[in-house]
Coordinates of C-alpha atoms and ligand atoms in Angstrom, one line a residue:
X1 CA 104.1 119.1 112.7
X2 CA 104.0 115.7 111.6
X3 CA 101.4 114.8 108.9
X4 CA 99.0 112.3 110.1
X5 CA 98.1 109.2 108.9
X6 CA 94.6 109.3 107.1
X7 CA 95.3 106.5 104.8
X8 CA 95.9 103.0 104.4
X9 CA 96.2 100.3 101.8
X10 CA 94.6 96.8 102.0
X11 CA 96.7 94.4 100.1
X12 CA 93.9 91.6 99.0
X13 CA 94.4 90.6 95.9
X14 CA 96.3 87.2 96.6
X15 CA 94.6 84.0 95.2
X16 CA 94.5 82.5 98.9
X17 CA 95.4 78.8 97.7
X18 CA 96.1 77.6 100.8
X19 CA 92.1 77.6 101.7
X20 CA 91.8 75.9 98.5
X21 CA 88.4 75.0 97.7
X22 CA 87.0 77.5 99.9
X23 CA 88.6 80.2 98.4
X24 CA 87.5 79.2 95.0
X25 CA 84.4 81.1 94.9
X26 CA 85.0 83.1 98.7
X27 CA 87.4 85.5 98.9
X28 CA 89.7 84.5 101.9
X29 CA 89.5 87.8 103.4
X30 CA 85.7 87.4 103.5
X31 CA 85.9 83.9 105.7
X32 CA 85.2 84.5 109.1
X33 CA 86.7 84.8 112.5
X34 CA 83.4 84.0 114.8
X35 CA 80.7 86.1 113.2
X36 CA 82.9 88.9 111.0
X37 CA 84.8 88.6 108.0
X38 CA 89.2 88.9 108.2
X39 CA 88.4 92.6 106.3
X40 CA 86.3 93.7 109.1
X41 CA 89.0 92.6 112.1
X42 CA 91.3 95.0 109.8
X43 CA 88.7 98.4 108.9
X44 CA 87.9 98.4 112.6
X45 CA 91.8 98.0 113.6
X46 CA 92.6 101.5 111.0
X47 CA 89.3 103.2 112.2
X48 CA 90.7 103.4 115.9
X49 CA 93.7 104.4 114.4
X50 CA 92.3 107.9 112.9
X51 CA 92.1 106.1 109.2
X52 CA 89.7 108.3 106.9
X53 CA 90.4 106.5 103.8
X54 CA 90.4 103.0 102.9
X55 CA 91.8 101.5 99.8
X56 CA 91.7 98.0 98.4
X57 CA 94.0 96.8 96.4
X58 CA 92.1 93.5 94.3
X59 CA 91.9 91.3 91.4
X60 CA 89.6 89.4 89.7
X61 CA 87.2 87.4 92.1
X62 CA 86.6 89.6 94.4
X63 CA 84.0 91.0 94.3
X64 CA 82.1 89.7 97.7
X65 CA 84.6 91.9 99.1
X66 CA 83.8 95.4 97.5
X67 CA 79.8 93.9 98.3
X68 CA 80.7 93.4 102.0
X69 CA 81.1 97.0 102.5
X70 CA 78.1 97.9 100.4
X71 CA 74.7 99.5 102.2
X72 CA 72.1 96.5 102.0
X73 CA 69.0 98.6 101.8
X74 CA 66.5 95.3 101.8
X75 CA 68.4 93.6 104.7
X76 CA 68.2 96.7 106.7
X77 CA 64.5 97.3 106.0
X78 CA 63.7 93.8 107.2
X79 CA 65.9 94.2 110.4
X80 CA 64.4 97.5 110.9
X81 CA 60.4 96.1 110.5
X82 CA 61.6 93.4 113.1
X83 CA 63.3 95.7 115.4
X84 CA 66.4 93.9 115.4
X85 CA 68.3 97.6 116.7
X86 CA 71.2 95.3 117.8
X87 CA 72.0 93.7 114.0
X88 CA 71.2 97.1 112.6
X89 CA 74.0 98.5 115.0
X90 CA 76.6 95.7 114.2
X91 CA 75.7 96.5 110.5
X92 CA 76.7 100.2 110.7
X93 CA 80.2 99.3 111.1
X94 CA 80.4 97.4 107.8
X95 CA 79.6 100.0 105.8
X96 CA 81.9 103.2 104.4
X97 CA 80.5 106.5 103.3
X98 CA 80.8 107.1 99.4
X99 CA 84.3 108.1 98.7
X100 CA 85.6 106.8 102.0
X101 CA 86.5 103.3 99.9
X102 CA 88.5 102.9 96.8
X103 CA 89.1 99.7 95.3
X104 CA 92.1 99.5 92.8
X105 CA 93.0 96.5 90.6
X106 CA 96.5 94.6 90.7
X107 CA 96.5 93.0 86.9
X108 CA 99.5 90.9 87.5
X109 CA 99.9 89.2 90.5
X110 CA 103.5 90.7 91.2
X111 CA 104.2 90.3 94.8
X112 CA 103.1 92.4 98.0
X113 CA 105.2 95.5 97.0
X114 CA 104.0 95.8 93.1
X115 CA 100.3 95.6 95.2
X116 CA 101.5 98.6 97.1
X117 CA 102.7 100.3 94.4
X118 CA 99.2 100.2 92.6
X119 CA 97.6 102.5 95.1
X120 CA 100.0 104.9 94.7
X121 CA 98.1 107.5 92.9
X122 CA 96.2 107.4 95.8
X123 CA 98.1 107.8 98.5
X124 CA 100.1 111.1 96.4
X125 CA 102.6 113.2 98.9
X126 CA 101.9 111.7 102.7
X127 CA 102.4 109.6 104.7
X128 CA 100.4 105.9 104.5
X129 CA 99.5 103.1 106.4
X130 CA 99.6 99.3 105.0
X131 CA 97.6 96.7 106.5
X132 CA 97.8 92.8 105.7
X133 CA 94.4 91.2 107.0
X134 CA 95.6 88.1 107.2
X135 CA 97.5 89.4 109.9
X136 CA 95.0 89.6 112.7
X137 CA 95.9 91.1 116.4
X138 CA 94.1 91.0 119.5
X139 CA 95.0 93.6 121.6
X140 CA 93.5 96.2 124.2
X141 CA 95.4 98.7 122.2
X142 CA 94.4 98.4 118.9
X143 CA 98.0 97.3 117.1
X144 CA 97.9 100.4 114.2
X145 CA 96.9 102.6 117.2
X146 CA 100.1 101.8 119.1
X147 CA 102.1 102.5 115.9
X148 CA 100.3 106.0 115.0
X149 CA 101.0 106.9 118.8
X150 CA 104.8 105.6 118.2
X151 CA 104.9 107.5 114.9
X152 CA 103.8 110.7 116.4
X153 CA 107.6 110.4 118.3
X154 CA 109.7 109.2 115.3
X155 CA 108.5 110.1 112.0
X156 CA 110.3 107.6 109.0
X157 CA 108.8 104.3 108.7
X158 CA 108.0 102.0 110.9
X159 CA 106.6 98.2 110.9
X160 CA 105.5 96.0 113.2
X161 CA 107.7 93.2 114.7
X162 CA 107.5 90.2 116.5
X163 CA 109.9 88.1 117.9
X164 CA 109.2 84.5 116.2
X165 CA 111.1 81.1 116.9
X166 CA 113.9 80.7 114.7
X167 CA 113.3 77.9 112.5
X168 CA 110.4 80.0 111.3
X169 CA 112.2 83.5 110.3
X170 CA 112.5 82.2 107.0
X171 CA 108.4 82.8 106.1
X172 CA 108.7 86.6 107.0
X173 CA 110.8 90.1 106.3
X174 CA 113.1 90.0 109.0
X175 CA 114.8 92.9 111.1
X176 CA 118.4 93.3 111.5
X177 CA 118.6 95.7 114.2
X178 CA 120.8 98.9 115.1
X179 CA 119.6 99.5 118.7
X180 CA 117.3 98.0 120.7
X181 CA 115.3 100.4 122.5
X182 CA 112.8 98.2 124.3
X183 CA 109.3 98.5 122.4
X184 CA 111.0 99.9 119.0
X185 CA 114.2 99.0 117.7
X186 CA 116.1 101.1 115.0
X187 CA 117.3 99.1 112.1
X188 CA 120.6 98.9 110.0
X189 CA 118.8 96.3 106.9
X190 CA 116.2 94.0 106.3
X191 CA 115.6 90.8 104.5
X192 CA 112.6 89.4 103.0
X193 CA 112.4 85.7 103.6
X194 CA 116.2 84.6 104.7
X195 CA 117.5 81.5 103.9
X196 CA 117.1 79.1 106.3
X197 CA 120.0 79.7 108.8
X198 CA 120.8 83.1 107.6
X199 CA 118.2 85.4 109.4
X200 CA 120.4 88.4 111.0
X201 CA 117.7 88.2 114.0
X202 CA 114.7 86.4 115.1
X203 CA 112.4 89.6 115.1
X204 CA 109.6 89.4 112.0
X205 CA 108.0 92.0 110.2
X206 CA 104.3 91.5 110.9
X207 CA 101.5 93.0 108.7
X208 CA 101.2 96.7 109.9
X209 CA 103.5 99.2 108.5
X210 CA 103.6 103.0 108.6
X211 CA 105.7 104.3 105.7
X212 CA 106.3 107.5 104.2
X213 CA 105.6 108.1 100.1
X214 CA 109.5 107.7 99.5
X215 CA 109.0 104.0 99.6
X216 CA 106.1 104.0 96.7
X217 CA 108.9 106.2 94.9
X218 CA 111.5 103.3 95.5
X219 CA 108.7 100.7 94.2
X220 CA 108.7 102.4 91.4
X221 CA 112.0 101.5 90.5
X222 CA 113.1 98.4 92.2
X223 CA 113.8 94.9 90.6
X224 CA 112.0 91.7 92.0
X225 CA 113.6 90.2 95.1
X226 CA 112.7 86.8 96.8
X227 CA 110.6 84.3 95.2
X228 CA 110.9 86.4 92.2
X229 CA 108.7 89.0 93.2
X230 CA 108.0 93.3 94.0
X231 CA 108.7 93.1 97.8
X232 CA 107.5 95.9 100.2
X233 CA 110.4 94.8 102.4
X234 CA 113.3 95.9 99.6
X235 CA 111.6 99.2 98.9
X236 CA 111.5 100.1 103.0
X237 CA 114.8 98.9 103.3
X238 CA 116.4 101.3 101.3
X239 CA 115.1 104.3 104.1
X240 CA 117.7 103.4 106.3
X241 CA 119.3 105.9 106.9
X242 CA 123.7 105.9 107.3
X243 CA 122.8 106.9 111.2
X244 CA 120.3 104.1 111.8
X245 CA 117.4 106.5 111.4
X246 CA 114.4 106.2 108.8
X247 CA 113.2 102.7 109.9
X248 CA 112.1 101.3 112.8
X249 CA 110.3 98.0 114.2
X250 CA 107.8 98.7 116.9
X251 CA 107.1 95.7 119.3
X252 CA 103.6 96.2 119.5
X253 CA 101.7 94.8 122.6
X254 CA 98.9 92.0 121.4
X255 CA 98.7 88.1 120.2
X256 CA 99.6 87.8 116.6
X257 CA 97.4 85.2 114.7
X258 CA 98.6 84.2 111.4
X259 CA 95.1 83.2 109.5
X260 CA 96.9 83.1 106.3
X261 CA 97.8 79.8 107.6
X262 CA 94.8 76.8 108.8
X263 CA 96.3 76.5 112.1
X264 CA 96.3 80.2 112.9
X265 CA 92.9 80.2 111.3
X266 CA 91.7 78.1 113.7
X267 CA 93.6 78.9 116.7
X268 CA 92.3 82.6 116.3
X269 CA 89.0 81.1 116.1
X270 CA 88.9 80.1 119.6
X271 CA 90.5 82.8 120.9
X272 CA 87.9 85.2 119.3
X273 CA 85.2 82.8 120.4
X274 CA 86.8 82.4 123.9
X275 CA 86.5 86.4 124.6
X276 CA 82.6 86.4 123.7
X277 CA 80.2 87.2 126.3
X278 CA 77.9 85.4 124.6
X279 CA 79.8 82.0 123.7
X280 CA 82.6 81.5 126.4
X281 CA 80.9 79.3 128.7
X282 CA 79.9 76.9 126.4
X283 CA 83.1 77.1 124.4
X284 CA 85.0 76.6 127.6
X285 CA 83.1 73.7 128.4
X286 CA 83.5 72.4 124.9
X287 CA 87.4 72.4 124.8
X288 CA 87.6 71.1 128.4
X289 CA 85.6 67.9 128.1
X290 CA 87.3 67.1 124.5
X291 CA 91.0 67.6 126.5
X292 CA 89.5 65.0 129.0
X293 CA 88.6 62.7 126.8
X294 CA 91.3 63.0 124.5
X295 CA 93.7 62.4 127.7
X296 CA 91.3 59.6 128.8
X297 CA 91.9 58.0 125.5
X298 CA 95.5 58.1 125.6
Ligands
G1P1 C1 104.4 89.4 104.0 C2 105.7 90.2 104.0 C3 106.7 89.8 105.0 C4 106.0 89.8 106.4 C5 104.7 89.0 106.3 C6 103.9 89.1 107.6 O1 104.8 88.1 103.6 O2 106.3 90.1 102.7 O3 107.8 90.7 105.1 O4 106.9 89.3 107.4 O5 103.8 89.4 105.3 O6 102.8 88.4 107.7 P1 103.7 86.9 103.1 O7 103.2 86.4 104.4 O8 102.7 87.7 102.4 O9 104.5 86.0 102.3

């Protein structure tokens, strides 16, 4: 029997200088999609996926971040004297029992593997989710429940992929695939940010991984790699197995948003707003008389 997946690490200890100012004194995992901060898009992603324990991975800064999760005993009284049952509810799901959360420091900003590698006294002998909140996916199926169902079959590691346009393969850890078996693909190596024009495939790693406590062992010893830094991608690459077993990319079913970037920010702000009860219509409205008058102008 398999061991399941209980935990997973929250890399968020990046200085996120591409919201610059905003992230000067806001950590950019607490700006917010709609109502609710990245971080909570991501803790309610690795709830429906059976995760019991959540741990952060930080540096200095950020420390809106460990308050987000916090019981607000004041705010709740208030909400609770006004009868606001609805906010109280919506509250509930921000908070962790004690012990459920641990938040570990990154000293040196090393790269997205070294982060990794910090929780690893954590994590100990199992198997571990990773989960990059920047990486937000809308999906009926939760996108870390897919994986955990997909794990269940294979076992090894597994991360999420997504077919991307090829001038772009460069930004990501890209797949070069062994067999292509529809939703998951086996793979024979991996690169972390090809050269422009040197990608072996057009299928990205996406923020979601599933990986087995070999790779924190591999971390352990590995040199830096692109842009001179730890990368995740190096340490999972060396799983594959001679067969073309150990590591897989699982095509998960959802829209990707990229809100480490402003346009992904924003274009996942509509989409999130669009699929509200409460602020479709108007939203709708919104966009469609700025296309008509943006079109009238032309
Ligand atoms: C990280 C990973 C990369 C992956 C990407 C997905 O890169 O290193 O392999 O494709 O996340 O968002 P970053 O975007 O942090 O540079």
């Amino acid at each position: 029997m398999r061991n399941k997946v209980t935990k997973a690490i929250f890399p968020v200890a990046g200085l996120g200088t591409r919201f610059l100012p905003a992230t000067k004194s806001v950590p950019k995992e607490i700006m917010t999609l709609v109502d609710r901060p990245l971080v909570q898009y991501a803790i309610d992603e690795a709830r429906a996926a059976g995760i019991k324990e959540f741990i952060f991975v930080t540096s200095r800064g950020k420390g809106a971040l460990e308050d987000y999760f916090d019981h607000s005993p004041q705010l709740e009284q208030e909400l609770r004297k006004k009868g606001k049952d609805d906010l109280l509810e919506t509250l509930k799901n921000t908070n962790m029992d004690s012990g459920e959360i641990a938040y570990i420091r990154q000293h040196k900003a090393l790269g997205l593997g070294h982060a990794v590698w910090c929780a690893r006294r954590l994590i100990g002998n199992e198997p571990f989710a990773v989960m990059l909140p920047d990486d937000v996916i809308a999906a009926e199926k939760p996108c870390l429940q897919q994986m955990v169902e997909a794990y269940a079959e294979t076992g090894g590691n597994m991360v999420a992929a997504m077919e991307v346009p090829a001038d772009k393969a460069q930004n990501y850890g890209v797949l070069d695939m062994a067999e292509d078996m529809g939703a998951m693909v086996s793979v024979k190596g991996m690169v972390e940010k090809p050269a422009a024009g040197t990608a072996p495939s057009n299928l990205a790693v996406i923020g979601r991984y599933i990986l087995s406590p070999n790779v924190l062992r591999n971390l352990s010893k590995i040199k830096s790699g692109a842009g001179g830094e730890i990368q995740l991608t190096d340490a999972i690459a060396q799983e594959i197995g001679s067969d073309g077993s150990g590591v897989y990319g699982y095509r998960f079913r959802g829209q990707r948003f990229d809100c480490g970037s402003k346009a992904g920010f924003l274009q996942a702000t509509v989409a999130f707003g669009l699929a509200r009860d409460d602020l479709r219509d108007d939203l709708e409205t919104y966009l469609q008389e700025l296309m008509t008058a943006r079109k009238a102008a032309e």
